CSV table of N, CA and C and ligand atoms in Angstrom, one decimal:
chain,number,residue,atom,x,y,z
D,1,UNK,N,-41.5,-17.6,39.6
D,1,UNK,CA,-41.5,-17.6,41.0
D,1,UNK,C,-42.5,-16.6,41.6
D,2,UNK,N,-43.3,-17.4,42.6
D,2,UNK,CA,-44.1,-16.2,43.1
D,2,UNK,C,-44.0,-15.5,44.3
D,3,UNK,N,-44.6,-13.9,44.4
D,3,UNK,CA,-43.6,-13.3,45.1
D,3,UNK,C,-43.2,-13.7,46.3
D,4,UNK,N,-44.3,-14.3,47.0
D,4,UNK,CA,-44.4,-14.6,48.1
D,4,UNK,C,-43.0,-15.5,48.8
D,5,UNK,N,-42.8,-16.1,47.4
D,5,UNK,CA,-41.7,-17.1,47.8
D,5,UNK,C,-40.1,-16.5,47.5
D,6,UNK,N,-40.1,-15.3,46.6
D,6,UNK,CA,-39.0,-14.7,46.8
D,6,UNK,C,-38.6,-14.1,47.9
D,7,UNK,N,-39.4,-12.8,48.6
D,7,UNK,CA,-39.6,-12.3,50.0
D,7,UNK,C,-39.2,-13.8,51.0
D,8,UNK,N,-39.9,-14.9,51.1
D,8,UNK,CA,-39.6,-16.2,51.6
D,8,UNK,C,-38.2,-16.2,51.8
D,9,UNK,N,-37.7,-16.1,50.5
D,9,UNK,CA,-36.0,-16.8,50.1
D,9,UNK,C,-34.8,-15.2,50.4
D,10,UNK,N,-36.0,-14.4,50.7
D,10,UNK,CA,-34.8,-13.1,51.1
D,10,UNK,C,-34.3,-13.3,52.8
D,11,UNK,N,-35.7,-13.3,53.1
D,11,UNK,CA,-35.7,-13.5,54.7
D,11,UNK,C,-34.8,-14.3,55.5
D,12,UNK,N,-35.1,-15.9,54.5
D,12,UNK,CA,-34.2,-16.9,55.1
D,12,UNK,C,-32.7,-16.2,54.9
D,13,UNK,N,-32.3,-15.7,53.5
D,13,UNK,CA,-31.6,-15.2,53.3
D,13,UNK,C,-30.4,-14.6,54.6
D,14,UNK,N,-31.4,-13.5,54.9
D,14,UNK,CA,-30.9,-12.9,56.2
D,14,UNK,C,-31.1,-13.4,57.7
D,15,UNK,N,-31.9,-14.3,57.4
D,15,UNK,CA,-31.2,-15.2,58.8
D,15,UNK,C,-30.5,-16.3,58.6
D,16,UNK,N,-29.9,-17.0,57.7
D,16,UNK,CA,-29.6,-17.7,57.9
D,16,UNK,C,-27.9,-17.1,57.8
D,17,UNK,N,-27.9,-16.0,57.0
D,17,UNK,CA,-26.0,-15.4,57.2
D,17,UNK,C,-26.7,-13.6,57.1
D,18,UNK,N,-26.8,-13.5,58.6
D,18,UNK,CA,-27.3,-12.3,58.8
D,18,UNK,C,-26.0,-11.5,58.6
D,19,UNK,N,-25.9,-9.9,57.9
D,19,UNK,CA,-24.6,-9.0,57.9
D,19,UNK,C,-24.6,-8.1,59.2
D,20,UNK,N,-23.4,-8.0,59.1
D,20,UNK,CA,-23.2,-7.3,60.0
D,20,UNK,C,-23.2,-8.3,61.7
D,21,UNK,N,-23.6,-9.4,61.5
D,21,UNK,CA,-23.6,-9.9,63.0
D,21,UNK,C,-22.3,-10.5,63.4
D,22,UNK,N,-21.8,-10.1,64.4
D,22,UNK,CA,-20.7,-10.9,64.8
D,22,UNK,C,-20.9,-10.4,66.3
D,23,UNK,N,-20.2,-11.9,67.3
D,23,UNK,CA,-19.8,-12.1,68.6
D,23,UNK,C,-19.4,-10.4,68.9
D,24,UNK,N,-19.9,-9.9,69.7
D,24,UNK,CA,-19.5,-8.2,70.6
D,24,UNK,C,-18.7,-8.4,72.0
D,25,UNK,N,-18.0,-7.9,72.4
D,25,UNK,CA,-17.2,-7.7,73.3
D,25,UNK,C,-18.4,-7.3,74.2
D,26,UNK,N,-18.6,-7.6,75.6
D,26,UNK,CA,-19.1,-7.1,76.6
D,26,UNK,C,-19.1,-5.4,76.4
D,27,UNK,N,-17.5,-4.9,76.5
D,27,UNK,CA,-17.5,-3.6,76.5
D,27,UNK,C,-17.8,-2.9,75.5
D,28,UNK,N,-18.0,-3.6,74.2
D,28,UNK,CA,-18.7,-2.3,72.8
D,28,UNK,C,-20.2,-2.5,72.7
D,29,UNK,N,-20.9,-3.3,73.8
D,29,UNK,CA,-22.5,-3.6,73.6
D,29,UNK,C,-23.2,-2.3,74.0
D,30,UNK,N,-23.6,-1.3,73.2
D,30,UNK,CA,-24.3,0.1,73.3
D,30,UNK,C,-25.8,-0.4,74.3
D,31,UNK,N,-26.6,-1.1,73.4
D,31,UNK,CA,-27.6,-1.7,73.7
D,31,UNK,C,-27.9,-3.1,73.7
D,32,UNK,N,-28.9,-3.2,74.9
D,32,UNK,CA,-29.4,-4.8,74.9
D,32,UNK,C,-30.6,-4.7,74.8
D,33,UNK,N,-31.2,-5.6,73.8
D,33,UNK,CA,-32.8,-5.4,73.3
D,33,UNK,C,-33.3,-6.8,73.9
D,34,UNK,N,-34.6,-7.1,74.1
D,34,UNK,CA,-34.7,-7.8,73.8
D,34,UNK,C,-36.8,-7.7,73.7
D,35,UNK,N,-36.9,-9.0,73.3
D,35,UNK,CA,-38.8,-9.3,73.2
D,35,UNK,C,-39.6,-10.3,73.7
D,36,UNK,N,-39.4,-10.0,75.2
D,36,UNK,CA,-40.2,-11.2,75.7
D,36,UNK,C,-40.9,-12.2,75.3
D,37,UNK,N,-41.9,-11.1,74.5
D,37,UNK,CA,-43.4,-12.4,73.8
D,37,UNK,C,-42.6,-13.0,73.2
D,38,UNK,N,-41.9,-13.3,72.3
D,38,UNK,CA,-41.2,-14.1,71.1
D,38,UNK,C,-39.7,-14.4,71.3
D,39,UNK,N,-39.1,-13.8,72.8
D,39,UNK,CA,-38.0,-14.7,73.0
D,39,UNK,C,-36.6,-13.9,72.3
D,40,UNK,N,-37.1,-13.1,71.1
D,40,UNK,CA,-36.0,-12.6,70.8
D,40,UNK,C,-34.8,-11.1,71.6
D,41,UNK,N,-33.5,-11.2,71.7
D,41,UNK,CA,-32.6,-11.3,72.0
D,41,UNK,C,-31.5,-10.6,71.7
D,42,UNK,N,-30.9,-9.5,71.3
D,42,UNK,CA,-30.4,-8.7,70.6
D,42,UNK,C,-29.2,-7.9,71.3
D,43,UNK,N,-27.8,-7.7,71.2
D,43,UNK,CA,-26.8,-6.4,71.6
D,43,UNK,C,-26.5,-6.1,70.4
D,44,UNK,N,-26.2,-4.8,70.0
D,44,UNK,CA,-26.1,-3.8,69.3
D,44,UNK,C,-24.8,-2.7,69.4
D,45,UNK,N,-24.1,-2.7,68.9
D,45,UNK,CA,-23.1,-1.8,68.8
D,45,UNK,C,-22.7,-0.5,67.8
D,46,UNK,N,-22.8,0.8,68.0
D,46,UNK,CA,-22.5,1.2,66.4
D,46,UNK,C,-21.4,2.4,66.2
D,47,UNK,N,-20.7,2.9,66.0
D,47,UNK,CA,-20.0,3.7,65.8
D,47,UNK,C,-20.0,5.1,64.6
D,48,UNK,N,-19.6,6.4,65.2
D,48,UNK,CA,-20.4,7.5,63.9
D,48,UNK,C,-19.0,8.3,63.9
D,49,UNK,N,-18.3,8.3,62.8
D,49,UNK,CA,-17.0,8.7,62.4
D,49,UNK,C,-17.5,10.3,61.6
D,50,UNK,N,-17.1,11.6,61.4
D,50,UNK,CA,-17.1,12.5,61.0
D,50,UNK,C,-18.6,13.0,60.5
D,51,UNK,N,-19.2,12.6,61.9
D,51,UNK,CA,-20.8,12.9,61.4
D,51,UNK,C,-21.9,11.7,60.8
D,52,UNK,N,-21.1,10.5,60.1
D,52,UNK,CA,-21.9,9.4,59.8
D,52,UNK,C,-21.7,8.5,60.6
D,53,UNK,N,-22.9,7.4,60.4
D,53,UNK,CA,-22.8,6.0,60.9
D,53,UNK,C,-21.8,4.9,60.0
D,54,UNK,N,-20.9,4.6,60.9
D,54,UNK,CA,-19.3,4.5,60.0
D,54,UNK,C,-19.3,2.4,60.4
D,55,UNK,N,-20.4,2.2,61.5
D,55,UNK,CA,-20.2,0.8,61.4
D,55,UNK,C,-21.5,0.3,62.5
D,56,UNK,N,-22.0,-0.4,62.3
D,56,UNK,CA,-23.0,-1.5,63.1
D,56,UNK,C,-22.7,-2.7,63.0
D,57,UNK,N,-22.7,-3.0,64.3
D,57,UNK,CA,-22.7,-4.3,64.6
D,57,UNK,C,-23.7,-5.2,65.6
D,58,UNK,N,-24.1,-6.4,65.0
D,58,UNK,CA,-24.9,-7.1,66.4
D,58,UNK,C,-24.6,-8.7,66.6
D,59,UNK,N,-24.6,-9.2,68.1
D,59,UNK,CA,-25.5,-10.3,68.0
D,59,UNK,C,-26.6,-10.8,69.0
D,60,UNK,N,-26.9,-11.6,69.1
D,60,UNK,CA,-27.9,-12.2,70.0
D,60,UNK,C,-28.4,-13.6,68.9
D,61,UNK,N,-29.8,-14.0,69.6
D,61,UNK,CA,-30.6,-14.8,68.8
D,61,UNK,C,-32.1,-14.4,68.9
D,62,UNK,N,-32.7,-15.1,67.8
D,62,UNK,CA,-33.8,-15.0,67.6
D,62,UNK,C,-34.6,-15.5,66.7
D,63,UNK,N,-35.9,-15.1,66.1
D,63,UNK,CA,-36.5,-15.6,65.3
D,63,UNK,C,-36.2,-15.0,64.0
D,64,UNK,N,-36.4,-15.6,62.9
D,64,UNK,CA,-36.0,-15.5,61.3
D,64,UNK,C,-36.3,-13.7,61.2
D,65,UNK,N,-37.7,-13.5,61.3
D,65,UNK,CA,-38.3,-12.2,61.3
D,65,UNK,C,-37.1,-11.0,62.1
D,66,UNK,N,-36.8,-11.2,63.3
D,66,UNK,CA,-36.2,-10.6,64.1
D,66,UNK,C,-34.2,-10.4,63.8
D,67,UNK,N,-33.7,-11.7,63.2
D,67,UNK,CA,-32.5,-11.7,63.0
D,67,UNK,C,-32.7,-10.8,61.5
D,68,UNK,N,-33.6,-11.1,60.8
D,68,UNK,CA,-33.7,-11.0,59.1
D,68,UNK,C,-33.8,-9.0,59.2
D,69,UNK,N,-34.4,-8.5,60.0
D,69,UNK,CA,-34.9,-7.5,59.9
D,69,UNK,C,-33.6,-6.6,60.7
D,70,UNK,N,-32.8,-7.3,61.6
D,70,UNK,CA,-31.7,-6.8,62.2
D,70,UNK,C,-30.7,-6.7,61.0
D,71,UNK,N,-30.5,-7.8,60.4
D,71,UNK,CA,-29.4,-8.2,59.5
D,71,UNK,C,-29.9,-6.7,58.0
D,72,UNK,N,-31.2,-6.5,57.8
D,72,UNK,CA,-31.5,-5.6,56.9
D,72,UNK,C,-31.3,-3.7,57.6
D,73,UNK,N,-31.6,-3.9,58.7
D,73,UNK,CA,-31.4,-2.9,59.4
D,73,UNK,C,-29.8,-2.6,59.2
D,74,UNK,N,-29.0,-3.5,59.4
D,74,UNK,CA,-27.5,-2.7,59.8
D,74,UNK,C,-27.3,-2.6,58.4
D,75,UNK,N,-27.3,-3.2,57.4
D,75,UNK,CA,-27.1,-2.6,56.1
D,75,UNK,C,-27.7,-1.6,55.6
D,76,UNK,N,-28.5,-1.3,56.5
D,76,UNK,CA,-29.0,0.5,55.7
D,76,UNK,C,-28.1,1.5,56.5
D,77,UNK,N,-28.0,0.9,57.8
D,77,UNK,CA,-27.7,2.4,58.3
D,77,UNK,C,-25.9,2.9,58.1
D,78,UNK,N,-25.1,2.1,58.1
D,78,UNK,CA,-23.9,3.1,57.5
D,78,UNK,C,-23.7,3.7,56.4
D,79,UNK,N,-23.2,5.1,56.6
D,79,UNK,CA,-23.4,6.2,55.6
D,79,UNK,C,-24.3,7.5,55.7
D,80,UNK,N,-25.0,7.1,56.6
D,80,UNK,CA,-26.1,7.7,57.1
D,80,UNK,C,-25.7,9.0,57.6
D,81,UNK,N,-26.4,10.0,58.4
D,81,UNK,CA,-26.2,10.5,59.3
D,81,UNK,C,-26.9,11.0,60.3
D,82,UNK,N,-27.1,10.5,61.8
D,82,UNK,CA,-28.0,10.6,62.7
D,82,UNK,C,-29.1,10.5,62.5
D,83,UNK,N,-29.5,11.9,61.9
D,83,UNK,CA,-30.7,12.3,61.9
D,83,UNK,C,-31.7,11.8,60.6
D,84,UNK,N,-30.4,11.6,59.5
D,84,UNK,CA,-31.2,10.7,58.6
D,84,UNK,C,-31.5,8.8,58.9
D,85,UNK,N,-30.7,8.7,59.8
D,85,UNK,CA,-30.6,7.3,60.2
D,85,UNK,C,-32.3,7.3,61.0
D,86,UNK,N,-32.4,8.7,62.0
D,86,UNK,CA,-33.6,8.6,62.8
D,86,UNK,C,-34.3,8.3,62.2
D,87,UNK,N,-34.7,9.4,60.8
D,87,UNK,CA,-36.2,9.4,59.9
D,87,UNK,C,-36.3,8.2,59.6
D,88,UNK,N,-35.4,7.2,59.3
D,88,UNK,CA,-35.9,5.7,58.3
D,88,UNK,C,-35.7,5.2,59.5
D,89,UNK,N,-35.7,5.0,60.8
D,89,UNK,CA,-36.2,4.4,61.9
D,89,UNK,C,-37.1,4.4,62.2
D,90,UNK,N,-37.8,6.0,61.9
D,90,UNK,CA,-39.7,6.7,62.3
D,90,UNK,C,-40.1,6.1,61.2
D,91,UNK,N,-39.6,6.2,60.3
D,91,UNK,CA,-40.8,5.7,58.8
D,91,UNK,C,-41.0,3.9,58.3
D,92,UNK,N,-40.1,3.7,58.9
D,92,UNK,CA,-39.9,2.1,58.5
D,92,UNK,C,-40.9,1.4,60.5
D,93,UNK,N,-40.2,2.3,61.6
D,93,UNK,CA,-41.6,1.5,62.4
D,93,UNK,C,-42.8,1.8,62.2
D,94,UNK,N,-43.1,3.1,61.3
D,94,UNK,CA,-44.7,3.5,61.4
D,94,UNK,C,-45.1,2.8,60.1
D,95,UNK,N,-44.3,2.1,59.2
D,95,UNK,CA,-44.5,0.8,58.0
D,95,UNK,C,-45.5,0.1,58.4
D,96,UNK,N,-44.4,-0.3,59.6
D,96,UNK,CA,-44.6,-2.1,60.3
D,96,UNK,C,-46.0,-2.0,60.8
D,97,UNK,N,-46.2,-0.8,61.8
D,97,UNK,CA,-47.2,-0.3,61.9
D,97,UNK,C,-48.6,-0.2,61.5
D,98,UNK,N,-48.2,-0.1,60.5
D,98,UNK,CA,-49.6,0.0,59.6
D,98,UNK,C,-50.1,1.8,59.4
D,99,UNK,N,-49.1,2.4,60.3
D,99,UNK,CA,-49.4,3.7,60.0
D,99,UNK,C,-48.6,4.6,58.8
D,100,UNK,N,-48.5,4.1,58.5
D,100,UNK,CA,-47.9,5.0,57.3
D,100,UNK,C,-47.4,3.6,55.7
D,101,UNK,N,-47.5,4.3,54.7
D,101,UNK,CA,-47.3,3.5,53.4
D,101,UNK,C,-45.7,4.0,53.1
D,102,UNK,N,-45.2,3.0,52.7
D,102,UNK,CA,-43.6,3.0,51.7
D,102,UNK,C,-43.8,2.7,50.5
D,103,UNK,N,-42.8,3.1,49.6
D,103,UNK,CA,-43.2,2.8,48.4
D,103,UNK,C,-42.0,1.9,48.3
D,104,UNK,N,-41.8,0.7,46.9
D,104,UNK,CA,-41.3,0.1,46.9
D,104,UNK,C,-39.6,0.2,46.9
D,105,UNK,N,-39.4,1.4,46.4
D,105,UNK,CA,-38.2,2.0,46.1
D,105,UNK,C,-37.8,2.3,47.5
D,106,UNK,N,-38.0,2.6,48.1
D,106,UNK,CA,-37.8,3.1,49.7
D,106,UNK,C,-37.6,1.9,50.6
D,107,UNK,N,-38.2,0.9,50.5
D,107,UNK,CA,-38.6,-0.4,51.0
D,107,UNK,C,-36.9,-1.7,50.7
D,108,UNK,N,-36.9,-1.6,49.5
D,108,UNK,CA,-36.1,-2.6,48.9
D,108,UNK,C,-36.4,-4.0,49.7
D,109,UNK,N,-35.5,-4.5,50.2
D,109,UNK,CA,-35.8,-6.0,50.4
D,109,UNK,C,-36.4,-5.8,52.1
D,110,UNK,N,-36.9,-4.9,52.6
D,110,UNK,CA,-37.6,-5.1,53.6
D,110,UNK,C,-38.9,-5.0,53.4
D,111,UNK,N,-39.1,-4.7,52.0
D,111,UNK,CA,-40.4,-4.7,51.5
D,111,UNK,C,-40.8,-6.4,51.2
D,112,UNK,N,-39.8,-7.7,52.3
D,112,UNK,CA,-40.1,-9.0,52.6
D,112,UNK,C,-40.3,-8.8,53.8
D,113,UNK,N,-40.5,-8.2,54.6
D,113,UNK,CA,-41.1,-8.0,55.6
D,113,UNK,C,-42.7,-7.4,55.9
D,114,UNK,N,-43.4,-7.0,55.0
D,114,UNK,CA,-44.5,-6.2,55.3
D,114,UNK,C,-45.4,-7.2,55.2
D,115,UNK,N,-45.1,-8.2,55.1
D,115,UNK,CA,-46.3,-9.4,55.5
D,115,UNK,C,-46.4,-9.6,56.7
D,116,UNK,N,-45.7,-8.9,57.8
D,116,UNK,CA,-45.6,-9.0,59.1
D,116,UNK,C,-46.6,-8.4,59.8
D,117,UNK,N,-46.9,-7.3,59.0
D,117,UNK,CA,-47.9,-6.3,59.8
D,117,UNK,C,-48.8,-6.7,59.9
D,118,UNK,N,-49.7,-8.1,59.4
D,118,UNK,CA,-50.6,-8.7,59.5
D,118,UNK,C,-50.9,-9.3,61.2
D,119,UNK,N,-49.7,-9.6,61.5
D,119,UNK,CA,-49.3,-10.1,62.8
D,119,UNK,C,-48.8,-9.5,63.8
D,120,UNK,N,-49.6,-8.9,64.3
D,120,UNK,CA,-49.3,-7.8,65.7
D,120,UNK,C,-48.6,-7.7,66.9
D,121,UNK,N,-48.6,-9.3,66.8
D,121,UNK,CA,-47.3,-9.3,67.7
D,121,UNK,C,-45.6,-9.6,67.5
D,122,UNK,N,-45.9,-10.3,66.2
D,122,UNK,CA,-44.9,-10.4,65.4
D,122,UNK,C,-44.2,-8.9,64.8
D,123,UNK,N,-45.2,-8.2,65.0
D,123,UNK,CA,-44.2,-6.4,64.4
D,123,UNK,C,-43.0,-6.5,65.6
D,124,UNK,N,-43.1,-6.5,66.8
D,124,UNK,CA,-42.2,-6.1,67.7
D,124,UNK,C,-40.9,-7.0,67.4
D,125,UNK,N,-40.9,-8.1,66.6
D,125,UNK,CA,-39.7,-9.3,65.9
D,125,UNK,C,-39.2,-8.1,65.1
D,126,UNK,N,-39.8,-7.4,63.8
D,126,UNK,CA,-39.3,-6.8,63.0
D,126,UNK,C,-38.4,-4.9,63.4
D,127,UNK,N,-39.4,-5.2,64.5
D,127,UNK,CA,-38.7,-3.6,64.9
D,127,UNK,C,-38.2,-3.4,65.7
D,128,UNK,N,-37.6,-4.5,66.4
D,128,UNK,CA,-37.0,-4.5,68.0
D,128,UNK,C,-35.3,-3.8,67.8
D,129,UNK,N,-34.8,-4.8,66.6
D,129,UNK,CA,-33.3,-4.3,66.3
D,129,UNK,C,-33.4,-2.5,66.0
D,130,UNK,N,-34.5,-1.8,65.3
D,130,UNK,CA,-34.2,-1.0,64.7
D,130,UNK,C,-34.9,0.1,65.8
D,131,UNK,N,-35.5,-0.2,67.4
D,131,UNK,CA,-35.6,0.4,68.4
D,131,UNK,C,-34.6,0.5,69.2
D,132,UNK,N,-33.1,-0.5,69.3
D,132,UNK,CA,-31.9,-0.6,68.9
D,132,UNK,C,-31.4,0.2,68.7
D,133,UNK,N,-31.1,0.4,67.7
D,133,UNK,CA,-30.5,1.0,66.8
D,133,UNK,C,-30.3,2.7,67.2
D,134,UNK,N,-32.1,3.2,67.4
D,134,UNK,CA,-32.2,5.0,67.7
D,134,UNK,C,-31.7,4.9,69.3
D,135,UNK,N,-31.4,3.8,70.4
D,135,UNK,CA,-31.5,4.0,71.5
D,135,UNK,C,-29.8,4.3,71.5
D,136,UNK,N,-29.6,3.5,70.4
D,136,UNK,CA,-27.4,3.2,70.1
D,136,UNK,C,-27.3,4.9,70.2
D,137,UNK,N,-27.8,5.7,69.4
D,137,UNK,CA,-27.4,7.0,68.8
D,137,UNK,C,-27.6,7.8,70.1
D,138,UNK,N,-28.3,7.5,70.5
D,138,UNK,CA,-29.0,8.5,71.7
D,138,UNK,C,-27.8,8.2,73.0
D,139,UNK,N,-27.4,6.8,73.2
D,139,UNK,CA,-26.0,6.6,73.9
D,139,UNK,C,-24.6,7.0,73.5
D,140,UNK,N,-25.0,7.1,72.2
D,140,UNK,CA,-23.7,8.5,71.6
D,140,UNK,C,-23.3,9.2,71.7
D,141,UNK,N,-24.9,10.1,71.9
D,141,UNK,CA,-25.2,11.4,71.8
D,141,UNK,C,-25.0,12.1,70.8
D,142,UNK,N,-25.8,11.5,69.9
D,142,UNK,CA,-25.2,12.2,68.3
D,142,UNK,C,-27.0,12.5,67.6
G,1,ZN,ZN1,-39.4,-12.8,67.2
């Protein structure tokens, strides 16, 4: 299989049964994202129990890129703790970016996303959930 088409078969992966997404109550929606150019769509919810991120949740719609990268996003972040949750939000947009290198180990299956960076407008698909995500904490206050 070549690689291109496993990264392919991850992405669909995560959009087609994105984790962590479920219907949000109006009242637990922290944040509303969304990305004009590309239409995508996003509320965000998250909760931080004894110092960690103890649960994420989202829904909205969007494009494969956008739900895939959301759906990879809330699985990294519980367990976390704030401020470690921030750094892999700094280091994973300055990825997308093009400003900074990850190594594979760091990356895991979002390392099916870095064919994105080629597409400059397409980055704002991949990092909209995970601009999300630091705005959730900051509505915490944690
Ligand atoms: Zn998009």
């Amino acid at each position: 299989m070549e690689v291109d088409d496993l990264y392919q078969d991850i992405l669909l992966d995560h959009f087609k049964h994105p984790r962590h997404f479920q219907p949000l109550a109006d009242g637990e929606v922290l944040v509303d994202e969304e990305n004009p150019t590309c239409g995508d769509h996003i509320r965000l919810t998250a909760r931080v129990e004894n110092g960690r991120i103890a649960d994420v949740r989202f829904d909205g719609k969007g494009c494969a890129i956008s739900l895939a990268s959301a759906s990879m996003m809330s699985e990294r972040m519980p367990g976390l703790t704030p401020d470690e949750a921030r750094r892999r939000i700094a280091d994973y947009v300055a990825f997308m970016r093009g400003e900074k290198e990850l190594d594979e180990g760091t990356l895991g299956d979002l390392a099916a996303l870095a064919g994105v960076r080629q597409f400059p407008l397409r980055v704002k698909c991949a990092t909209m959930s995970w601009h999300a995500m630091d705005k959730a904490l900051k509505k915490l206050g944690v």
